[in-house]
mmCIF file of C-alpha atoms in Angstrom:
data_model
loop_
_atom_site.group_PDB
_atom_site.id
_atom_site.type_symbol
_atom_site.label_atom_id
_atom_site.label_comp_id
_atom_site.label_asym_id
_atom_site.label_seq_id
_atom_site.Cartn_x
_atom_site.Cartn_y
_atom_site.Cartn_z
ATOM 1 C CA UNK Z 558 86.152 116.117 122.015
ATOM 2 C CA UNK Z 559 87.763 114.140 124.821
ATOM 3 C CA UNK Z 560 89.568 111.339 122.976
ATOM 4 C CA UNK Z 561 90.149 109.459 126.227
ATOM 5 C CA UNK Z 562 86.419 108.702 126.438
ATOM 6 C CA UNK Z 563 86.644 106.489 123.351
ATOM 7 C CA UNK Z 564 87.762 102.886 123.650
ATOM 8 C CA UNK Z 565 87.274 99.616 121.785
ATOM 9 C CA UNK Z 566 87.293 98.459 118.191
ATOM 10 C CA UNK Z 567 84.118 97.742 116.235
ATOM 11 C CA UNK Z 568 83.355 95.959 112.980
ATOM 12 C CA UNK Z 569 80.108 96.636 111.136
ATOM 13 C CA UNK Z 570 78.687 93.149 110.506
ATOM 14 C CA UNK Z 571 77.087 93.194 107.092
ATOM 15 C CA UNK Z 572 74.452 90.548 106.369
ATOM 16 C CA UNK Z 573 74.331 89.045 102.888
ATOM 17 C CA UNK Z 574 71.904 86.316 101.832
ATOM 18 C CA UNK Z 575 71.049 85.572 105.450
ATOM 19 C CA UNK Z 576 74.668 85.173 106.585
ATOM 20 C CA UNK Z 577 77.433 87.392 107.912
ATOM 21 C CA UNK Z 578 79.318 88.640 104.840
ATOM 22 C CA UNK Z 579 82.816 87.121 104.461
ATOM 23 C CA UNK Z 580 84.416 90.589 104.422
ATOM 24 C CA UNK Z 581 83.047 91.205 107.935
ATOM 25 C CA UNK Z 582 84.695 88.016 109.193
ATOM 26 C CA UNK Z 583 87.929 89.128 107.533
ATOM 27 C CA UNK Z 584 87.710 92.476 109.333
ATOM 28 C CA UNK Z 585 87.175 90.697 112.645
ATOM 29 C CA UNK Z 586 90.541 89.031 112.041
ATOM 30 C CA UNK Z 587 92.248 92.394 111.523
ATOM 31 C CA UNK Z 588 90.285 93.941 114.381
ATOM 32 C CA UNK Z 589 91.286 91.144 116.761
ATOM 33 C CA UNK Z 590 94.978 91.862 116.215
ATOM 34 C CA UNK Z 591 94.504 95.580 116.823
ATOM 35 C CA UNK Z 592 92.279 95.035 119.853
ATOM 36 C CA UNK Z 593 94.890 92.761 121.417
ATOM 37 C CA UNK Z 594 97.566 95.356 120.698
ATOM 38 C CA UNK Z 595 95.504 98.035 122.415
ATOM 39 C CA UNK Z 596 94.192 95.813 125.199
ATOM 40 C CA UNK Z 597 90.563 96.662 124.389
ATOM 41 C CA UNK Z 598 87.520 94.553 123.418
ATOM 42 C CA UNK Z 599 86.547 93.789 119.827
ATOM 43 C CA UNK Z 600 82.857 94.228 119.091
ATOM 44 C CA UNK Z 601 80.588 93.613 116.144
ATOM 45 C CA UNK Z 602 77.690 95.912 115.262
ATOM 46 C CA UNK Z 603 74.805 93.871 113.810
ATOM 47 C CA UNK Z 604 71.704 95.559 112.368
ATOM 48 C CA UNK Z 605 68.725 93.944 110.647
ATOM 49 C CA UNK Z 606 65.493 92.023 111.128
ATOM 50 C CA UNK Z 607 65.647 88.430 112.352
ATOM 51 C CA UNK Z 608 69.441 88.591 112.609
ATOM 52 C CA UNK Z 609 69.760 87.699 116.317
ATOM 53 C CA UNK Z 610 70.853 84.074 115.584
ATOM 54 C CA UNK Z 611 73.774 85.423 113.533
ATOM 55 C CA UNK Z 612 75.264 87.225 116.529
ATOM 56 C CA UNK Z 613 76.554 83.995 118.051
ATOM 57 C CA UNK Z 614 78.313 83.035 114.805
ATOM 58 C CA UNK Z 615 80.929 85.802 115.005
ATOM 59 C CA UNK Z 616 82.408 84.949 118.401
ATOM 60 C CA UNK Z 617 84.494 82.066 116.975
ATOM 61 C CA UNK Z 618 86.040 84.611 114.560
ATOM 62 C CA UNK Z 619 87.380 86.883 117.292
ATOM 63 C CA UNK Z 620 84.550 89.113 118.522
ATOM 64 C CA UNK Z 621 84.145 89.665 122.268
ATOM 65 C CA UNK Z 622 80.795 91.466 122.058
ATOM 66 C CA UNK Z 623 78.000 92.129 119.586
ATOM 67 C CA UNK Z 624 75.774 95.205 119.699
ATOM 68 C CA UNK Z 625 72.500 93.974 118.224
ATOM 69 C CA UNK Z 626 69.669 95.939 116.620
ATOM 70 C CA UNK Z 627 67.025 93.415 115.550
ATOM 71 C CA UNK Z 628 63.844 95.233 114.531
ATOM 72 C CA UNK Z 629 61.372 95.265 111.646
ATOM 73 C CA UNK Z 630 62.415 98.751 110.590
ATOM 74 C CA UNK Z 631 65.834 97.338 109.624
ATOM 75 C CA UNK Z 632 64.397 94.652 107.309
ATOM 76 C CA UNK Z 633 65.928 96.281 104.219
ATOM 77 C CA UNK Z 634 69.083 98.359 104.161
ATOM 78 C CA UNK Z 635 68.365 102.066 104.014
ATOM 79 C CA UNK Z 636 71.038 104.657 104.671
ATOM 80 C CA UNK Z 637 68.946 106.734 107.049
ATOM 81 C CA UNK Z 638 67.687 103.954 109.331
ATOM 82 C CA UNK Z 639 71.033 102.141 109.608
ATOM 83 C CA UNK Z 640 72.897 105.419 110.078
ATOM 84 C CA UNK Z 641 70.596 106.401 112.948
ATOM 85 C CA UNK Z 642 71.328 103.093 114.683
ATOM 86 C CA UNK Z 643 75.090 103.466 114.244
ATOM 87 C CA UNK Z 644 75.071 107.073 115.449
ATOM 88 C CA UNK Z 645 73.065 106.231 118.550
ATOM 89 C CA UNK Z 646 75.283 103.252 119.402
ATOM 90 C CA UNK Z 647 78.461 105.304 118.890
ATOM 91 C CA UNK Z 648 77.175 108.102 121.096
ATOM 92 C CA UNK Z 649 76.268 105.602 123.816
ATOM 93 C CA UNK Z 650 79.345 103.345 123.810
ATOM 94 C CA UNK Z 651 82.055 105.514 122.179
ATOM 95 C CA UNK Z 652 84.332 103.175 120.162
ATOM 96 C CA UNK Z 653 87.746 104.445 119.080
ATOM 97 C CA UNK Z 654 87.738 102.612 115.714
ATOM 98 C CA UNK Z 655 85.020 101.297 113.374
ATOM 99 C CA UNK Z 656 85.789 99.123 110.326
ATOM 100 C CA UNK Z 657 83.425 98.522 107.407
ATOM 101 C CA UNK Z 658 83.638 96.288 104.355
ATOM 102 C CA UNK Z 659 84.139 98.300 101.158
ATOM 103 C CA UNK Z 660 80.929 96.927 99.676
ATOM 104 C CA UNK Z 661 78.099 99.036 98.262
ATOM 105 C CA UNK Z 662 76.385 98.909 101.663
ATOM 106 C CA UNK Z 663 79.530 99.431 103.728
ATOM 107 C CA UNK Z 664 80.778 102.378 101.686
ATOM 108 C CA UNK Z 665 77.379 104.055 101.683
ATOM 109 C CA UNK Z 666 76.887 103.648 105.428
ATOM 110 C CA UNK Z 667 80.438 104.589 106.417
ATOM 111 C CA UNK Z 668 80.400 107.821 104.414
ATOM 112 C CA UNK Z 669 77.027 108.851 105.858
ATOM 113 C CA UNK Z 670 78.147 108.124 109.431
ATOM 114 C CA UNK Z 671 81.473 109.927 108.963
ATOM 115 C CA UNK Z 672 79.705 113.006 107.597
ATOM 116 C CA UNK Z 673 77.282 113.195 110.508
ATOM 117 C CA UNK Z 674 79.954 112.541 113.141
ATOM 118 C CA UNK Z 675 82.398 114.896 111.380
ATOM 119 C CA UNK Z 676 85.153 112.336 111.707
ATOM 120 C CA UNK Z 677 87.681 110.869 109.301
ATOM 121 C CA UNK Z 678 87.120 107.943 106.942
ATOM 122 C CA UNK Z 679 89.851 106.210 104.933
ATOM 123 C CA UNK Z 680 88.358 104.460 101.910
ATOM 124 C CA UNK Z 681 89.581 101.239 100.282
ATOM 125 C CA UNK Z 682 92.285 100.624 102.871
ATOM 126 C CA UNK Z 683 94.780 97.888 102.029
ATOM 127 C CA UNK Z 684 96.755 97.767 105.316
ATOM 128 C CA UNK Z 685 95.609 98.368 108.891
ATOM 129 C CA UNK Z 686 97.528 98.847 112.108
ATOM 130 C CA UNK Z 687 97.123 100.741 115.357
ATOM 131 C CA UNK Z 688 99.577 102.541 117.592
ATOM 132 C CA UNK Z 689 99.401 100.659 120.881
ATOM 133 C CA UNK Z 690 100.053 103.773 122.992
ATOM 134 C CA UNK Z 691 98.203 106.579 121.179
ATOM 135 C CA UNK Z 692 95.406 104.479 119.701
ATOM 136 C CA UNK Z 693 95.868 106.114 116.300
ATOM 137 C CA UNK Z 694 94.552 103.957 113.464
ATOM 138 C CA UNK Z 695 97.186 103.646 110.727
ATOM 139 C CA UNK Z 696 95.159 103.087 107.570
ATOM 140 C CA UNK Z 697 97.253 102.727 104.412
ATOM 141 C CA UNK Z 698 96.134 102.845 100.784
ATOM 142 C CA UNK Z 699 97.632 103.692 97.364
ATOM 143 C CA UNK Z 700 97.598 107.383 96.473
ATOM 144 C CA UNK Z 701 98.522 109.647 93.554
ATOM 145 C CA UNK Z 702 97.370 107.212 90.923
ATOM 146 C CA UNK Z 703 98.884 104.228 92.706
ATOM 147 C CA UNK Z 704 102.433 105.626 92.670
ATOM 148 C CA UNK Z 705 102.860 105.764 96.458
ATOM 149 C CA UNK Z 706 101.389 104.224 99.586
ATOM 150 C CA UNK Z 707 99.867 106.775 101.958
ATOM 151 C CA UNK Z 708 99.213 106.111 105.648
ATOM 152 C CA UNK Z 709 96.293 108.236 106.815
ATOM 153 C CA UNK Z 710 95.748 109.286 110.439
ATOM 154 C CA UNK Z 711 92.742 110.876 112.140
ATOM 155 C CA UNK Z 712 94.359 112.626 115.103
ATOM 156 C CA UNK Z 713 91.627 114.898 116.452
ATOM 157 C CA UNK Z 714 88.350 113.050 115.993
ATOM 158 C CA UNK Z 715 86.769 109.773 117.079
ATOM 159 C CA UNK Z 716 85.769 107.225 116.101
ATOM 160 C CA UNK Z 717 88.419 106.629 113.458
ATOM 161 C CA UNK Z 718 86.906 104.791 110.497
ATOM 162 C CA UNK Z 719 88.021 102.861 107.436
ATOM 163 C CA UNK Z 720 86.525 100.712 104.687
ATOM 164 C CA UNK Z 721 88.402 97.615 103.521
ATOM 165 C CA UNK Z 722 87.799 95.564 100.407
ATOM 166 C CA UNK Z 723 86.880 91.895 100.499
ATOM 167 C CA UNK Z 724 89.852 89.513 100.342
ATOM 168 C CA UNK Z 725 92.382 92.115 101.554
ATOM 169 C CA UNK Z 726 92.399 90.875 105.164
ATOM 170 C CA UNK Z 727 92.242 87.287 106.367
ATOM 171 C CA UNK Z 728 89.646 85.846 108.714
ATOM 172 C CA UNK Z 729 90.926 83.963 111.733
ATOM 173 C CA UNK Z 730 90.435 80.194 111.822
ATOM 174 C CA UNK Z 731 87.167 79.818 113.784
ATOM 175 C CA UNK Z 732 87.580 78.749 117.398
ATOM 176 C CA UNK Z 733 84.383 76.907 118.431
ATOM 177 C CA UNK Z 734 85.282 77.371 122.107
ATOM 178 C CA UNK Z 735 85.191 81.177 121.956
ATOM 179 C CA UNK Z 736 82.123 82.826 123.402
ATOM 180 C CA UNK Z 737 81.028 86.421 123.807
ATOM 181 C CA UNK Z 738 78.403 88.804 125.085
ATOM 182 C CA UNK Z 739 75.379 90.026 123.101
ATOM 183 C CA UNK Z 740 74.196 93.535 123.972
ATOM 184 C CA UNK Z 741 70.653 94.151 122.679
ATOM 185 C CA UNK Z 742 69.970 97.738 121.692
ATOM 186 C CA UNK Z 743 66.707 99.544 120.909
ATOM 187 C CA UNK Z 744 66.126 102.710 118.932
ATOM 188 C CA UNK Z 745 63.174 105.088 118.972
ATOM 189 C CA UNK Z 746 62.627 105.139 115.220
ATOM 190 C CA UNK Z 747 59.319 104.842 113.351
ATOM 191 C CA UNK Z 748 58.663 104.061 109.712
ATOM 192 C CA UNK Z 749 57.166 107.512 109.144
ATOM 193 C CA UNK Z 750 60.486 109.017 110.294
ATOM 194 C CA UNK Z 751 62.296 107.457 107.329
ATOM 195 C CA UNK Z 752 62.109 109.386 104.073
ATOM 196 C CA UNK Z 753 63.034 106.497 101.773
ATOM 197 C CA UNK Z 754 60.875 103.406 101.236
ATOM 198 C CA UNK Z 755 61.830 100.086 99.675
ATOM 199 C CA UNK Z 756 58.990 99.250 97.290
ATOM 200 C CA UNK Z 757 60.486 96.253 95.557
ATOM 201 C CA UNK Z 758 63.822 94.475 95.206
ATOM 202 C CA UNK Z 759 64.459 93.263 91.663
ATOM 203 C CA UNK Z 760 67.282 90.800 91.171
ATOM 204 C CA UNK Z 761 68.517 90.671 87.590
ATOM 205 C CA UNK Z 762 70.253 87.539 86.430
ATOM 206 C CA UNK Z 763 73.271 88.171 84.276
ATOM 207 C CA UNK Z 764 76.616 86.573 83.687
ATOM 208 C CA UNK Z 765 79.237 87.906 86.054
ATOM 209 C CA UNK Z 766 82.974 87.385 86.177
ATOM 210 C CA UNK Z 767 83.870 85.813 89.540
ATOM 211 C CA UNK Z 768 87.469 86.954 89.757
ATOM 212 C CA UNK Z 769 87.440 86.888 93.553
ATOM 213 C CA UNK Z 770 86.495 83.189 93.492
ATOM 214 C CA UNK Z 771 88.919 82.046 90.769
ATOM 215 C CA UNK Z 772 91.670 79.543 91.552
ATOM 216 C CA UNK Z 773 93.728 80.483 88.486
ATOM 217 C CA UNK Z 774 93.842 83.924 86.870
ATOM 218 C CA UNK Z 775 95.612 84.970 83.678
ATOM 219 C CA UNK Z 776 95.862 88.758 83.679
ATOM 220 C CA UNK Z 777 97.106 90.984 80.881
ATOM 221 C CA UNK Z 778 98.339 94.553 80.796
ATOM 222 C CA UNK Z 779 99.296 97.384 78.495
ATOM 223 C CA UNK Z 780 102.405 95.541 77.421
ATOM 224 C CA UNK Z 781 100.255 93.425 75.081
ATOM 225 C CA UNK Z 782 100.016 96.450 72.816
ATOM 226 C CA UNK Z 783 96.449 96.295 71.506
ATOM 227 C CA UNK Z 784 93.036 94.708 71.830
ATOM 228 C CA UNK Z 785 94.106 92.136 69.255
ATOM 229 C CA UNK Z 786 97.237 91.423 71.297
ATOM 230 C CA UNK Z 787 95.103 90.970 74.406
ATOM 231 C CA UNK Z 788 93.374 88.030 72.707
ATOM 232 C CA UNK Z 789 96.482 86.057 73.662
ATOM 233 C CA UNK Z 790 95.301 86.261 77.287
ATOM 234 C CA UNK Z 791 91.894 84.831 76.387
ATOM 235 C CA UNK Z 792 93.456 81.942 74.458
ATOM 236 C CA UNK Z 793 95.888 81.113 77.264
ATOM 237 C CA UNK Z 794 93.151 81.263 79.921
ATOM 238 C CA UNK Z 795 90.885 79.009 77.887
ATOM 239 C CA UNK Z 796 93.704 76.530 77.357
ATOM 240 C CA UNK Z 797 94.413 76.105 81.077
ATOM 241 C CA UNK Z 798 90.890 76.620 82.435
ATOM 242 C CA UNK Z 799 91.631 80.000 84.041
ATOM 243 C CA UNK Z 800 89.699 83.247 84.512
ATOM 244 C CA UNK Z 801 90.794 86.350 82.594
ATOM 245 C CA UNK Z 802 91.984 89.394 84.535
ATOM 246 C CA UNK Z 803 93.411 92.727 83.455
ATOM 247 C CA UNK Z 804 95.286 95.789 84.651
ATOM 248 C CA UNK Z 805 93.673 99.209 84.794
ATOM 249 C CA UNK Z 806 95.579 100.322 81.682
ATOM 250 C CA UNK Z 807 94.151 97.444 79.642
ATOM 251 C CA UNK Z 808 90.623 98.248 80.816
ATOM 252 C CA UNK Z 809 90.962 101.979 80.162
ATOM 253 C CA UNK Z 810 92.279 101.205 76.683
ATOM 254 C CA UNK Z 811 88.999 99.427 75.979
ATOM 255 C CA UNK Z 812 90.516 95.990 75.476
ATOM 256 C CA UNK Z 813 88.302 94.325 78.099
ATOM 257 C CA UNK Z 814 85.412 95.182 80.441
ATOM 258 C CA UNK Z 815 85.961 96.728 83.876
ATOM 259 C CA UNK Z 816 84.590 93.628 85.625
ATOM 260 C CA UNK Z 817 87.882 91.914 84.740
ATOM 261 C CA UNK Z 818 90.040 94.596 86.381
ATOM 262 C CA UNK Z 819 92.327 93.542 89.227
ATOM 263 C CA UNK Z 820 93.621 96.162 91.642
ATOM 264 C CA UNK Z 821 92.703 99.048 93.891
ATOM 265 C CA UNK Z 822 90.036 100.324 91.485
ATOM 266 C CA UNK Z 823 88.998 96.823 90.454
ATOM 267 C CA UNK Z 824 88.758 93.511 92.314
ATOM 268 C CA UNK Z 825 91.038 92.147 95.034
ATOM 269 C CA UNK Z 826 91.852 88.502 94.282
ATOM 270 C CA UNK Z 827 93.529 85.610 96.094
ATOM 271 C CA UNK Z 828 93.889 82.815 93.515
ATOM 272 C CA UNK Z 829 96.176 79.844 93.891
ATOM 273 C CA UNK Z 830 98.009 80.889 90.693
ATOM 274 C CA UNK Z 831 98.218 84.362 89.136
ATOM 275 C CA UNK Z 832 99.836 85.000 85.744
ATOM 276 C CA UNK Z 833 100.745 88.678 85.221
ATOM 277 C CA UNK Z 834 101.484 89.104 81.521
ATOM 278 C CA UNK Z 835 102.616 92.452 80.119
ATOM 279 C CA UNK Z 836 101.778 94.148 83.454
ATOM 280 C CA UNK Z 837 104.337 96.648 84.749
ATOM 281 C CA UNK Z 838 103.319 96.335 88.414
ATOM 282 C CA UNK Z 839 101.920 99.662 89.640
ATOM 283 C CA UNK Z 840 101.067 99.712 93.345
ATOM 284 C CA UNK Z 841 97.331 99.935 92.637
ATOM 285 C CA UNK Z 842 97.543 96.607 90.769
ATOM 286 C CA UNK Z 843 99.887 94.922 93.248
ATOM 287 C CA UNK Z 844 97.561 95.498 96.203
ATOM 288 C CA UNK Z 845 94.829 93.664 94.323
ATOM 289 C CA UNK Z 846 96.772 90.427 93.752
ATOM 290 C CA UNK Z 847 99.717 90.333 96.161
ATOM 291 C CA UNK Z 848 98.120 87.612 98.308
ATOM 292 C CA UNK Z 849 97.938 85.083 95.470
ATOM 293 C CA UNK Z 850 99.482 81.707 96.303
ATOM 294 C CA UNK Z 851 101.842 81.704 93.302
ATOM 295 C CA UNK Z 852 102.569 84.750 91.119
ATOM 296 C CA UNK Z 853 104.219 84.280 87.714
ATOM 297 C CA UNK Z 854 105.171 87.416 85.769
ATOM 298 C CA UNK Z 855 106.098 87.744 82.099
ATOM 299 C CA UNK Z 856 107.495 91.088 80.923
ATOM 300 C CA UNK Z 857 110.014 92.425 78.415
ATOM 301 C CA UNK Z 858 111.432 94.911 80.913
ATOM 302 C CA UNK Z 859 113.780 93.227 83.409
ATOM 303 C CA UNK Z 860 113.336 96.247 85.720
ATOM 304 C CA UNK Z 861 109.535 96.037 85.773
ATOM 305 C CA UNK Z 862 108.251 96.418 89.371
ATOM 306 C CA UNK Z 863 106.012 93.360 88.935
ATOM 307 C CA UNK Z 864 109.044 91.116 89.332
ATOM 308 C CA UNK Z 865 109.520 92.388 92.900
ATOM 309 C CA UNK Z 866 106.135 90.911 93.825
ATOM 310 C CA UNK Z 867 106.436 87.650 91.874
ATOM 311 C CA UNK Z 868 107.529 84.178 92.887
ATOM 312 C CA UNK Z 869 108.723 83.457 89.341
ATOM 313 C CA UNK Z 870 109.596 85.938 86.602
ATOM 314 C CA UNK Z 871 110.218 85.445 82.888
ATOM 315 C CA UNK Z 872 111.904 88.276 80.996
ATOM 316 C CA UNK Z 873 110.882 88.186 77.352
ATOM 317 C CA UNK Z 874 108.226 88.736 74.706
ATOM 318 C CA UNK Z 875 104.841 87.429 75.843
ATOM 319 C CA UNK Z 876 103.944 86.582 72.234
ATOM 320 C CA UNK Z 877 106.842 84.137 72.202
ATOM 321 C CA UNK Z 878 106.674 82.816 75.751
ATOM 322 C CA UNK Z 879 102.919 82.300 76.201
ATOM 323 C CA UNK Z 880 102.533 80.056 73.110
ATOM 324 C CA UNK Z 881 105.400 77.955 74.485
ATOM 325 C CA UNK Z 882 103.590 77.666 77.820
ATOM 326 C CA UNK Z 883 100.367 76.726 76.064
ATOM 327 C CA UNK Z 884 102.156 73.990 74.161
ATOM 328 C CA UNK Z 885 103.788 72.688 77.330
ATOM 329 C CA UNK Z 886 100.447 72.613 79.212
ATOM 330 C CA UNK Z 887 98.867 70.838 76.246
ATOM 331 C CA UNK Z 888 101.350 68.007 76.607
ATOM 332 C CA UNK Z 889 101.022 67.821 80.404
ATOM 333 C CA UNK Z 890 98.409 65.427 81.835
ATOM 334 C CA UNK Z 891 95.872 67.247 84.001
ATOM 335 C CA UNK Z 892 96.694 65.087 87.003
ATOM 336 C CA UNK Z 893 100.352 66.174 87.086
ATOM 337 C CA UNK Z 894 99.591 69.691 88.261
ATOM 338 C CA UNK Z 895 96.500 70.612 90.289
ATOM 339 C CA UNK Z 896 95.741 74.218 91.188
ATOM 340 C CA UNK Z 897 92.058 74.177 90.203
ATOM 341 C CA UNK Z 898 90.732 74.327 86.670
ATOM 342 C CA UNK Z 899 92.839 72.263 84.285
ATOM 343 C CA UNK Z 900 96.176 73.268 85.729
#
């Protein structure tokens, strides 16, 4: 493989509910910084049916080009059809880096493409950078149970690839004056060539915790001692109009469902206010909430790592401090403090 033949940074543009998924716009922001550092173009790869009008919408967010596959065969996402399009486009244009959102679609597609191309893929990346001279993608993520941060390199193969969770990166403020170039692509692929068929899409309606959309989160950890102790988190959240979050330890202990988990193996959140109560502060949790506007930690251990990532820290027993906070909020008029919810 001649690595010098590969140039440019791509972002797979996922379509969700007829729009470009927010995580794709976030990746364009990260990709723009790396493309500028390397002095190469930033391109989006857009696949679907009837998606051509969406191509123009990504230029304000940093893209220079969009490779567009707009055909009936791409109406529904199927691994095989989308993978064939990506493989053909990569072989033709040879990008050095491709970024995908760590969604169900992005993870499925990225792993299939990486396997076929026999290249590297870093999953659930939390930090991205590129070496301006060598072009090596520096993709960092927690490793060994969240105890260290590992930076993973793919030195001998191209394209280098990574998946990134929603809310980890930040989209650029849209510039309505930015324009770009749309490159229409075609693929010789027939329906009978695809082994899987989409017969029906069934959307089940069920209550879902929207941690990634919450303005205020009250999260509890193993320091609360038991499922009964964790009820304190529910009472505090209800009192201030917040959403309940949890550390991995609390979820694995069976105190609360996984959908409430914040961190590398849970949800990445960016609330205006984040209460971390009885949470020690393992790296895998920190990467899921470190971009919160205001982080308030409560822990008995003055040496707890969570305090290193907090704006305010309270050393003490949560079962003494939280009731005091609840009482104080009860006395405070809603209009005095506004972070969303009642706070």
